[in-house]
mmCIF file of C-alpha atoms and ligand atoms in Angstrom:
data_model
loop_
_atom_site.group_PDB
_atom_site.id
_atom_site.type_symbol
_atom_site.label_atom_id
_atom_site.label_comp_id
_atom_site.label_asym_id
_atom_site.label_seq_id
_atom_site.Cartn_x
_atom_site.Cartn_y
_atom_site.Cartn_z
ATOM 1 C CA MET V 1 5.505 54.919 -27.992
ATOM 2 C CA GLU V 2 2.229 55.009 -28.885
ATOM 3 C CA THR V 3 1.125 56.064 -32.403
ATOM 4 C CA ALA V 4 -1.004 59.181 -30.677
ATOM 5 C CA ASP V 5 1.972 59.964 -28.587
ATOM 6 C CA PHE V 6 4.205 60.047 -31.349
ATOM 7 C CA GLU V 7 1.883 62.334 -33.496
ATOM 8 C CA TYR V 8 1.352 64.496 -30.320
ATOM 9 C CA ILE V 9 5.047 65.535 -30.317
ATOM 10 C CA ARG V 10 5.597 65.577 -34.304
ATOM 11 C CA ASP V 11 2.851 68.037 -34.322
ATOM 12 C CA LEU V 12 3.960 69.882 -31.880
ATOM 13 C CA CYS V 13 7.810 70.491 -33.170
ATOM 14 C CA HIS V 14 6.601 70.998 -36.701
ATOM 15 C CA GLN V 15 3.944 73.774 -35.406
ATOM 16 C CA ARG V 16 6.073 75.584 -33.103
ATOM 17 C CA ALA V 17 9.535 75.087 -34.344
ATOM 18 C CA ALA V 18 8.751 73.924 -37.954
ATOM 19 C CA ILE V 19 11.205 70.875 -37.007
ATOM 20 C CA VAL V 20 10.527 67.869 -38.864
ATOM 21 C CA LEU V 21 10.160 64.626 -37.312
ATOM 22 C CA ASP V 22 9.183 61.426 -39.357
ATOM 23 C CA LEU V 23 8.632 57.982 -38.266
ATOM 24 C CA GLU V 24 12.062 57.011 -38.758
ATOM 25 C CA LYS V 25 12.793 59.600 -35.481
ATOM 26 C CA SER V 26 10.883 58.248 -32.863
ATOM 27 C CA TYR V 27 13.958 56.398 -31.445
ATOM 28 C CA LEU V 28 15.052 59.903 -31.370
ATOM 29 C CA ILE V 29 12.224 61.302 -29.571
ATOM 30 C CA GLU V 30 12.744 58.126 -27.003
ATOM 31 C CA SER V 31 15.821 58.954 -26.172
ATOM 32 C CA ARG V 32 15.769 62.362 -25.745
ATOM 33 C CA LEU V 33 12.692 62.711 -23.996
ATOM 34 C CA GLN V 34 12.490 59.718 -21.446
ATOM 35 C CA PRO V 35 14.881 61.546 -19.246
ATOM 36 C CA LEU V 36 13.013 64.884 -19.342
ATOM 37 C CA ALA V 37 10.088 62.803 -18.289
ATOM 38 C CA ARG V 38 11.753 61.991 -15.559
ATOM 39 C CA THR V 39 13.411 65.354 -14.367
ATOM 40 C CA GLU V 40 9.814 66.275 -14.515
ATOM 41 C CA GLY V 41 9.002 63.894 -11.949
ATOM 42 C CA LEU V 42 7.018 61.650 -14.745
ATOM 43 C CA GLY V 43 7.546 58.232 -14.926
ATOM 44 C CA THR V 44 7.044 57.843 -19.408
ATOM 45 C CA ILE V 45 7.047 59.539 -22.515
ATOM 46 C CA ALA V 46 3.274 58.732 -22.377
ATOM 47 C CA ASP V 47 2.487 60.646 -18.758
ATOM 48 C CA LEU V 48 4.750 63.882 -20.318
ATOM 49 C CA VAL V 49 2.387 63.643 -23.085
ATOM 50 C CA ALA V 50 -0.545 63.257 -21.046
ATOM 51 C CA LYS V 51 0.309 66.205 -19.145
ATOM 52 C CA MET V 52 0.795 68.181 -21.960
ATOM 53 C CA ARG V 53 -2.548 67.608 -23.430
ATOM 54 C CA THR V 54 -4.389 68.841 -20.299
ATOM 55 C CA THR V 55 -2.479 71.979 -20.387
ATOM 56 C CA GLY V 56 -2.459 75.226 -22.932
ATOM 57 C CA TYR V 57 1.139 75.652 -24.026
ATOM 58 C CA GLY V 58 3.554 76.255 -21.491
ATOM 59 C CA THR V 59 7.066 75.762 -20.385
ATOM 60 C CA LEU V 60 6.341 72.008 -20.276
ATOM 61 C CA HIS V 61 5.796 72.274 -24.095
ATOM 62 C CA GLY V 62 8.783 74.382 -24.629
ATOM 63 C CA LYS V 63 11.237 72.107 -22.616
ATOM 64 C CA VAL V 64 9.887 69.486 -24.915
ATOM 65 C CA ILE V 65 10.616 71.402 -27.919
ATOM 66 C CA GLU V 66 14.336 72.378 -26.863
ATOM 67 C CA ALA V 67 15.292 68.829 -26.606
ATOM 68 C CA MET V 68 14.263 67.601 -29.789
ATOM 69 C CA THR V 69 16.444 70.479 -31.040
ATOM 70 C CA THR V 70 20.076 68.937 -32.717
ATOM 71 C CA ASN V 71 22.630 71.189 -31.251
ATOM 72 C CA GLU V 72 25.597 70.231 -32.418
ATOM 73 C CA THR V 73 27.900 72.789 -33.184
ATOM 74 C CA SER V 74 31.813 72.863 -32.901
ATOM 75 C CA PHE V 75 34.339 75.656 -33.320
ATOM 76 C CA PHE V 76 35.504 76.364 -36.447
ATOM 77 C CA ARG V 77 33.082 74.071 -37.884
ATOM 78 C CA ASP V 78 34.089 72.948 -41.429
ATOM 79 C CA LEU V 79 37.147 75.354 -41.744
ATOM 80 C CA GLN V 80 36.688 76.602 -45.244
ATOM 81 C CA PRO V 81 33.936 79.224 -44.124
ATOM 82 C CA PHE V 82 36.303 80.746 -41.378
ATOM 83 C CA GLU V 83 39.115 80.807 -44.345
ATOM 84 C CA ALA V 84 36.900 82.798 -46.498
ATOM 85 C CA LEU V 85 35.804 85.229 -44.141
ATOM 86 C CA LYS V 86 39.258 86.119 -42.875
ATOM 87 C CA LYS V 87 41.289 85.909 -46.528
ATOM 88 C CA VAL V 88 38.608 87.512 -48.403
ATOM 89 C CA ILE V 89 35.090 88.628 -47.212
ATOM 90 C CA LEU V 90 36.159 90.712 -44.094
ATOM 91 C CA PRO V 91 39.187 92.268 -46.097
ATOM 92 C CA GLU V 92 36.754 93.207 -48.712
ATOM 93 C CA LEU V 93 33.896 94.657 -46.284
ATOM 94 C CA ILE V 94 36.677 96.497 -44.247
ATOM 95 C CA ALA V 95 37.399 98.611 -47.356
ATOM 96 C CA ARG V 96 33.971 98.832 -48.592
ATOM 97 C CA ARG V 97 32.537 100.386 -44.673
ATOM 98 C CA SER V 98 35.525 102.375 -44.344
ATOM 99 C CA LEU V 99 33.049 105.582 -44.094
ATOM 100 C CA SER V 100 30.604 103.977 -42.160
ATOM 101 C CA ARG V 101 33.234 101.472 -40.060
ATOM 102 C CA GLN V 102 30.110 100.115 -38.968
ATOM 103 C CA LEU V 103 29.832 95.967 -39.520
ATOM 104 C CA ARG V 104 26.969 93.791 -38.190
ATOM 105 C CA ILE V 105 27.020 89.871 -38.239
ATOM 106 C CA TRP V 106 24.518 87.523 -37.167
ATOM 107 C CA CYS V 107 24.899 83.966 -36.305
ATOM 108 C CA ALA V 108 20.830 82.412 -36.303
ATOM 109 C CA ALA V 109 20.386 79.036 -34.777
ATOM 110 C CA CYS V 110 24.104 79.538 -32.926
ATOM 111 C CA SER V 111 23.644 76.475 -30.676
ATOM 112 C CA THR V 112 26.199 76.791 -27.387
ATOM 113 C CA GLY V 113 28.212 79.814 -28.967
ATOM 114 C CA GLN V 114 31.244 78.049 -30.712
ATOM 115 C CA GLU V 115 30.292 79.512 -34.201
ATOM 116 C CA PRO V 116 29.851 83.581 -33.290
ATOM 117 C CA TYR V 117 33.000 82.646 -30.741
ATOM 118 C CA THR V 118 34.689 81.775 -33.540
ATOM 119 C CA ILE V 119 33.793 84.575 -35.559
ATOM 120 C CA ALA V 120 34.931 87.255 -32.712
ATOM 121 C CA MET V 121 38.597 85.258 -32.288
ATOM 122 C CA LEU V 122 38.933 85.656 -35.826
ATOM 123 C CA ILE V 123 37.827 89.154 -35.849
ATOM 124 C CA GLU V 124 40.309 89.736 -32.484
ATOM 125 C CA GLU V 125 43.333 87.779 -34.252
ATOM 126 C CA ASN V 126 43.236 89.080 -37.494
ATOM 127 C CA PHE V 127 41.660 92.557 -37.493
ATOM 128 C CA PRO V 128 42.914 94.700 -34.926
ATOM 129 C CA GLN V 129 41.727 98.086 -36.706
ATOM 130 C CA LEU V 130 38.317 96.659 -35.952
ATOM 131 C CA ALA V 131 38.469 97.566 -32.252
ATOM 132 C CA ALA V 132 38.098 101.101 -33.236
ATOM 133 C CA TRP V 133 34.584 100.367 -35.278
ATOM 134 C CA ASP V 134 31.099 99.644 -34.557
ATOM 135 C CA VAL V 135 31.421 95.770 -34.771
ATOM 136 C CA LYS V 136 27.908 93.862 -33.418
ATOM 137 C CA ILE V 137 28.025 89.928 -33.210
ATOM 138 C CA LEU V 138 24.321 88.729 -33.035
ATOM 139 C CA ALA V 139 23.912 84.973 -31.945
ATOM 140 C CA THR V 140 20.282 83.677 -31.857
ATOM 141 C CA ASP V 141 18.917 80.345 -31.405
ATOM 142 C CA LEU V 142 15.410 78.583 -30.159
ATOM 143 C CA SER V 143 16.651 77.110 -27.349
ATOM 144 C CA THR V 144 17.231 79.057 -23.993
ATOM 145 C CA GLN V 145 19.192 76.176 -22.304
ATOM 146 C CA VAL V 146 21.584 76.153 -25.244
ATOM 147 C CA LEU V 147 21.780 80.389 -25.485
ATOM 148 C CA GLU V 148 22.629 79.979 -21.259
ATOM 149 C CA ARG V 149 25.340 77.715 -22.105
ATOM 150 C CA ALA V 150 26.436 79.965 -24.655
ATOM 151 C CA ARG V 151 26.238 83.273 -22.565
ATOM 152 C CA SER V 152 28.476 81.688 -20.102
ATOM 153 C CA GLY V 153 31.458 80.907 -22.290
ATOM 154 C CA ARG V 154 32.222 77.481 -20.887
ATOM 155 C CA PHE V 155 33.492 74.636 -22.822
ATOM 156 C CA ASN V 156 34.127 71.106 -21.439
ATOM 157 C CA GLN V 157 37.303 69.679 -22.908
ATOM 158 C CA ILE V 158 36.182 67.787 -25.763
ATOM 159 C CA GLU V 159 34.219 70.955 -27.215
ATOM 160 C CA VAL V 160 37.352 72.694 -26.792
ATOM 161 C CA ASN V 161 39.605 69.639 -28.404
ATOM 162 C CA ARG V 162 36.906 69.804 -31.520
ATOM 163 C CA GLY V 163 38.340 72.371 -33.674
ATOM 164 C CA LEU V 164 40.164 75.120 -31.755
ATOM 165 C CA PRO V 165 44.073 75.447 -32.364
ATOM 166 C CA SER V 166 45.983 75.256 -29.730
ATOM 167 C CA PRO V 167 47.232 79.021 -29.559
ATOM 168 C CA LEU V 168 44.007 80.038 -29.572
ATOM 169 C CA VAL V 169 42.884 77.788 -26.630
ATOM 170 C CA VAL V 170 46.066 79.080 -24.849
ATOM 171 C CA LYS V 171 45.758 83.196 -25.448
ATOM 172 C CA TYR V 172 41.608 83.104 -24.853
ATOM 173 C CA PHE V 173 40.775 80.266 -22.539
ATOM 174 C CA GLN V 174 41.680 80.019 -18.956
ATOM 175 C CA ARG V 175 40.861 76.735 -17.460
ATOM 176 C CA ASN V 176 38.384 76.116 -14.059
ATOM 177 C CA GLY V 177 38.076 72.953 -12.923
ATOM 178 C CA MET V 178 36.857 70.426 -15.546
ATOM 179 C CA GLN V 179 35.951 73.880 -17.828
ATOM 180 C CA TRP V 180 37.571 76.106 -20.354
ATOM 181 C CA GLU V 181 36.238 79.591 -20.134
ATOM 182 C CA LEU V 182 36.247 81.645 -22.717
ATOM 183 C CA CYS V 183 37.579 85.338 -21.893
ATOM 184 C CA GLU V 184 35.440 88.080 -21.201
ATOM 185 C CA ARG V 185 36.900 90.038 -23.783
ATOM 186 C CA VAL V 186 35.641 87.836 -26.328
ATOM 187 C CA ARG V 187 32.463 86.812 -24.755
ATOM 188 C CA ASN V 188 31.404 90.787 -24.555
ATOM 189 C CA LYS V 189 31.995 90.634 -28.670
ATOM 190 C CA VAL V 190 28.674 88.485 -28.947
ATOM 191 C CA GLU V 191 24.976 89.714 -27.793
ATOM 192 C CA PHE V 192 22.745 86.211 -27.284
ATOM 193 C CA ARG V 193 19.435 86.703 -27.935
ATOM 194 C CA GLN V 194 16.474 84.323 -28.107
ATOM 195 C CA LEU V 195 14.809 84.074 -31.831
ATOM 196 C CA ASN V 196 12.607 81.351 -33.505
ATOM 197 C CA LEU V 197 13.140 81.732 -36.852
ATOM 198 C CA ILE V 198 9.748 81.039 -37.908
ATOM 199 C CA ASP V 199 8.251 83.858 -35.933
ATOM 200 C CA ALA V 200 8.397 87.647 -37.218
ATOM 201 C CA TRP V 201 12.223 89.066 -36.825
ATOM 202 C CA PRO V 202 11.513 92.444 -36.100
ATOM 203 C CA ALA V 203 14.291 93.532 -34.147
ATOM 204 C CA ILE V 204 16.984 92.090 -36.340
ATOM 205 C CA ASN V 205 19.098 95.077 -38.104
ATOM 206 C CA THR V 206 20.251 94.767 -41.714
ATOM 207 C CA MET V 207 23.055 92.560 -41.903
ATOM 208 C CA ASP V 208 26.586 92.780 -43.704
ATOM 209 C CA ILE V 209 26.951 88.743 -43.079
ATOM 210 C CA VAL V 210 24.292 86.197 -41.877
ATOM 211 C CA PHE V 211 25.205 82.698 -41.008
ATOM 212 C CA ILE V 212 22.595 80.235 -40.685
ATOM 213 C CA ARG V 213 23.983 77.096 -40.989
ATOM 214 C CA ASN V 214 23.089 73.154 -40.340
ATOM 215 C CA VAL V 215 19.367 74.244 -39.454
ATOM 216 C CA LEU V 216 17.382 74.645 -42.821
ATOM 217 C CA ILE V 217 17.956 70.843 -42.777
ATOM 218 C CA TYR V 218 15.520 70.288 -39.988
ATOM 219 C CA PHE V 219 13.028 72.118 -42.016
ATOM 220 C CA ASP V 220 10.341 71.438 -44.760
ATOM 221 C CA VAL V 221 10.357 73.272 -48.092
ATOM 222 C CA GLN V 222 8.078 75.803 -47.704
ATOM 223 C CA THR V 223 9.883 76.435 -43.545
ATOM 224 C CA LYS V 224 13.279 76.794 -45.993
ATOM 225 C CA LYS V 225 11.717 79.624 -48.299
ATOM 226 C CA ASP V 226 10.101 81.650 -45.956
ATOM 227 C CA ILE V 227 13.495 81.470 -43.660
ATOM 228 C CA LEU V 228 15.282 82.566 -46.728
ATOM 229 C CA GLY V 229 12.917 85.162 -47.805
ATOM 230 C CA LYS V 230 13.181 86.806 -44.452
ATOM 231 C CA VAL V 231 17.070 86.658 -44.295
ATOM 232 C CA ARG V 232 16.751 87.992 -48.143
ATOM 233 C CA ASN V 233 15.544 91.257 -46.447
ATOM 234 C CA LYS V 234 17.802 91.228 -43.568
ATOM 235 C CA LEU V 235 20.941 91.081 -45.722
ATOM 236 C CA ARG V 236 22.506 94.237 -47.143
ATOM 237 C CA CYS V 237 22.831 94.150 -51.191
ATOM 238 C CA ASP V 238 26.140 93.503 -50.550
ATOM 239 C CA GLY V 239 26.243 91.335 -48.001
ATOM 240 C CA TYR V 240 27.340 87.609 -47.766
ATOM 241 C CA LEU V 241 24.888 84.789 -46.554
ATOM 242 C CA PHE V 242 26.530 81.174 -45.458
ATOM 243 C CA LEU V 243 24.682 78.174 -45.095
ATOM 244 C CA GLY V 244 25.601 74.770 -43.706
ATOM 245 C CA GLY V 245 27.539 72.142 -45.818
ATOM 246 C CA ALA V 246 23.985 70.077 -46.866
ATOM 247 C CA GLU V 247 22.441 73.221 -47.495
ATOM 248 C CA SER V 248 21.613 75.594 -50.442
ATOM 249 C CA THR V 249 19.213 78.346 -51.797
ATOM 250 C CA PHE V 250 18.992 75.807 -54.782
ATOM 251 C CA SER V 251 15.375 75.503 -55.922
ATOM 252 C CA LEU V 252 14.574 77.608 -52.847
ATOM 253 C CA ASP V 253 15.256 81.521 -53.679
ATOM 254 C CA ASP V 254 16.375 82.582 -56.486
ATOM 255 C CA SER V 255 17.189 85.637 -55.627
ATOM 256 C CA PHE V 256 20.395 84.397 -54.259
ATOM 257 C CA VAL V 257 23.826 83.338 -56.475
ATOM 258 C CA ARG V 258 26.198 81.129 -54.715
ATOM 259 C CA THR V 259 29.543 81.706 -54.818
ATOM 260 C CA GLU V 260 33.008 80.378 -54.355
ATOM 261 C CA VAL V 261 35.682 81.879 -51.642
ATOM 262 C CA GLU V 262 38.314 79.688 -50.510
ATOM 263 C CA LYS V 263 36.315 76.424 -51.244
ATOM 264 C CA ALA V 264 33.607 77.787 -49.146
ATOM 265 C CA SER V 265 30.255 78.242 -50.873
ATOM 266 C CA ILE V 266 28.786 82.005 -49.851
ATOM 267 C CA TYR V 267 25.304 83.247 -51.174
ATOM 268 C CA ARG V 268 24.995 86.602 -52.718
ATOM 269 C CA LEU V 269 21.821 89.072 -53.418
ATOM 270 C CA LYS V 270 21.724 88.407 -57.389
ATOM 271 C CA GLY V 271 22.022 91.495 -59.279
ATOM 272 C CA TYR V 272 24.676 93.399 -56.760
ATOM 273 C CA ASP V 273 27.490 94.814 -58.548
ATOM 274 C CA ASP V 274 29.998 96.724 -56.603
ATOM 275 C CA PRO V 275 30.494 100.007 -58.293
ATOM 276 C CA VAL V 276 33.586 101.281 -56.240
ATOM 277 C CA LEU V 277 35.305 97.815 -55.142
ATOM 278 C CA PRO V 278 35.033 94.730 -57.801
ATOM 279 C CA THR V 279 34.708 91.895 -55.960
ATOM 280 C CA ARG V 280 37.745 90.225 -57.807
ATOM 281 C CA ALA V 281 38.506 87.086 -55.725
ATOM 282 C CA VAL V 282 34.390 86.496 -55.456
ATOM 283 C CA LYS V 283 33.402 87.153 -58.974
ATOM 284 C CA ALA V 284 36.477 85.241 -60.317
ATOM 285 C CA ALA V 285 34.761 81.907 -59.073
ATOM 286 C CA SER V 286 31.235 82.841 -59.330
ATOM 287 C CA VAL V 287 28.951 80.099 -59.757
ATOM 288 C CA ARG V 288 25.257 80.101 -60.422
ATOM 289 C CA ALA V 289 23.443 77.924 -57.729
HETATM 290 C C1 SAM D 301 22.877 71.963 -35.283
HETATM 291 S S1 SAM D 301 22.590 73.313 -34.161
HETATM 292 C C2 SAM D 301 23.609 74.522 -35.310
HETATM 293 C C3 SAM D 301 24.815 75.032 -34.721
HETATM 294 C C4 SAM D 301 25.756 75.958 -35.817
HETATM 295 N N1 SAM D 301 24.983 77.200 -36.676
HETATM 296 C C5 SAM D 301 26.697 75.015 -36.263
HETATM 297 O O1 SAM D 301 26.311 75.140 -37.624
HETATM 298 O O2 SAM D 301 27.685 74.824 -35.663
HETATM 299 C C6 SAM D 301 20.796 73.802 -34.904
HETATM 300 C C7 SAM D 301 20.329 74.719 -33.922
HETATM 301 O O3 SAM D 301 19.704 75.181 -34.958
HETATM 302 C C8 SAM D 301 18.432 75.648 -33.280
HETATM 303 N N2 SAM D 301 17.065 75.508 -34.058
HETATM 304 C C9 SAM D 301 16.226 74.667 -34.384
HETATM 305 N N3 SAM D 301 14.943 75.353 -34.798
HETATM 306 C C10 SAM D 301 15.273 76.471 -34.491
HETATM 307 C C11 SAM D 301 14.133 77.548 -34.668
HETATM 308 N N4 SAM D 301 13.270 76.930 -35.321
HETATM 309 N N5 SAM D 301 14.508 78.774 -34.875
HETATM 310 C C12 SAM D 301 15.813 78.945 -34.164
HETATM 311 N N6 SAM D 301 16.689 77.916 -33.627
HETATM 312 C C13 SAM D 301 16.616 76.855 -34.148
HETATM 313 C C14 SAM D 301 18.716 74.470 -32.775
HETATM 314 O O4 SAM D 301 18.613 75.085 -31.088
HETATM 315 C C15 SAM D 301 20.089 74.157 -32.469
HETATM 316 O O5 SAM D 301 21.096 74.694 -31.599
#
């Protein structure tokens, strides 16, 4: 690929999605954009870039950015965060929100939906009392393509095999040809919306739990700081933030404190001290990030 074409794609992805692509990633650009060039009726990546250069930002630019996102995900990814949710965090929140009976959970950068659907199934399986509560799971992503797949609730055999215990497959999925379809009851628990994390977030409510996992790793330091600053404003003072295993707030935002719950790292807002229900399990293992 010509250097000028590489630089065009790199700058586009950085300016519009904050995704950092360095020269070692040029192989990734080639492998992901060549098929797109073909489906757009263009022979090469050079033709694709030439076409984008001649028009203002539009659908084609959006497709290129989407093609450059990494959408790797799975059900119950890393397991421990979901153990923490089941054994400590949801029971605590249920006790604390017993008057309002309202819970707000947000999966930012949800990819094809396995993460928010994992949470929805976990709630369905373990917290039947929440059926009478106002519980909303919001799931957002930059990519309209992954959101379309997520909304469909259809997964192939490999996706189902990755992380989903078979009793849950039997209970919540139905086979349809080569696909497994998630039942409507669980699908309806999740609202999917398109959201670019580097844009403003006016329509996001204050959340009890935020999952923003395995996406900050693609951003530069300033973007990580900006996003964590915005998360801080959207998290309730006693809320919980989950990051990916290779991510942390360390040296990015000191308003968060890392704590360990069921071997999962969880971030809480510094200075939070629950006057009603001391969070013993959390505090016992509290570690400063
Ligand atoms: C590796 S997946 C993570 C999926 C899930 N959170 C998990 O941990 O399994 C990263 C997702 O981040 C999304 N993404 C990348 N840049 C984004 C941005 N600027 N705003 C919102 N989502 C973005 C991608 O489309 C992709 O689906």
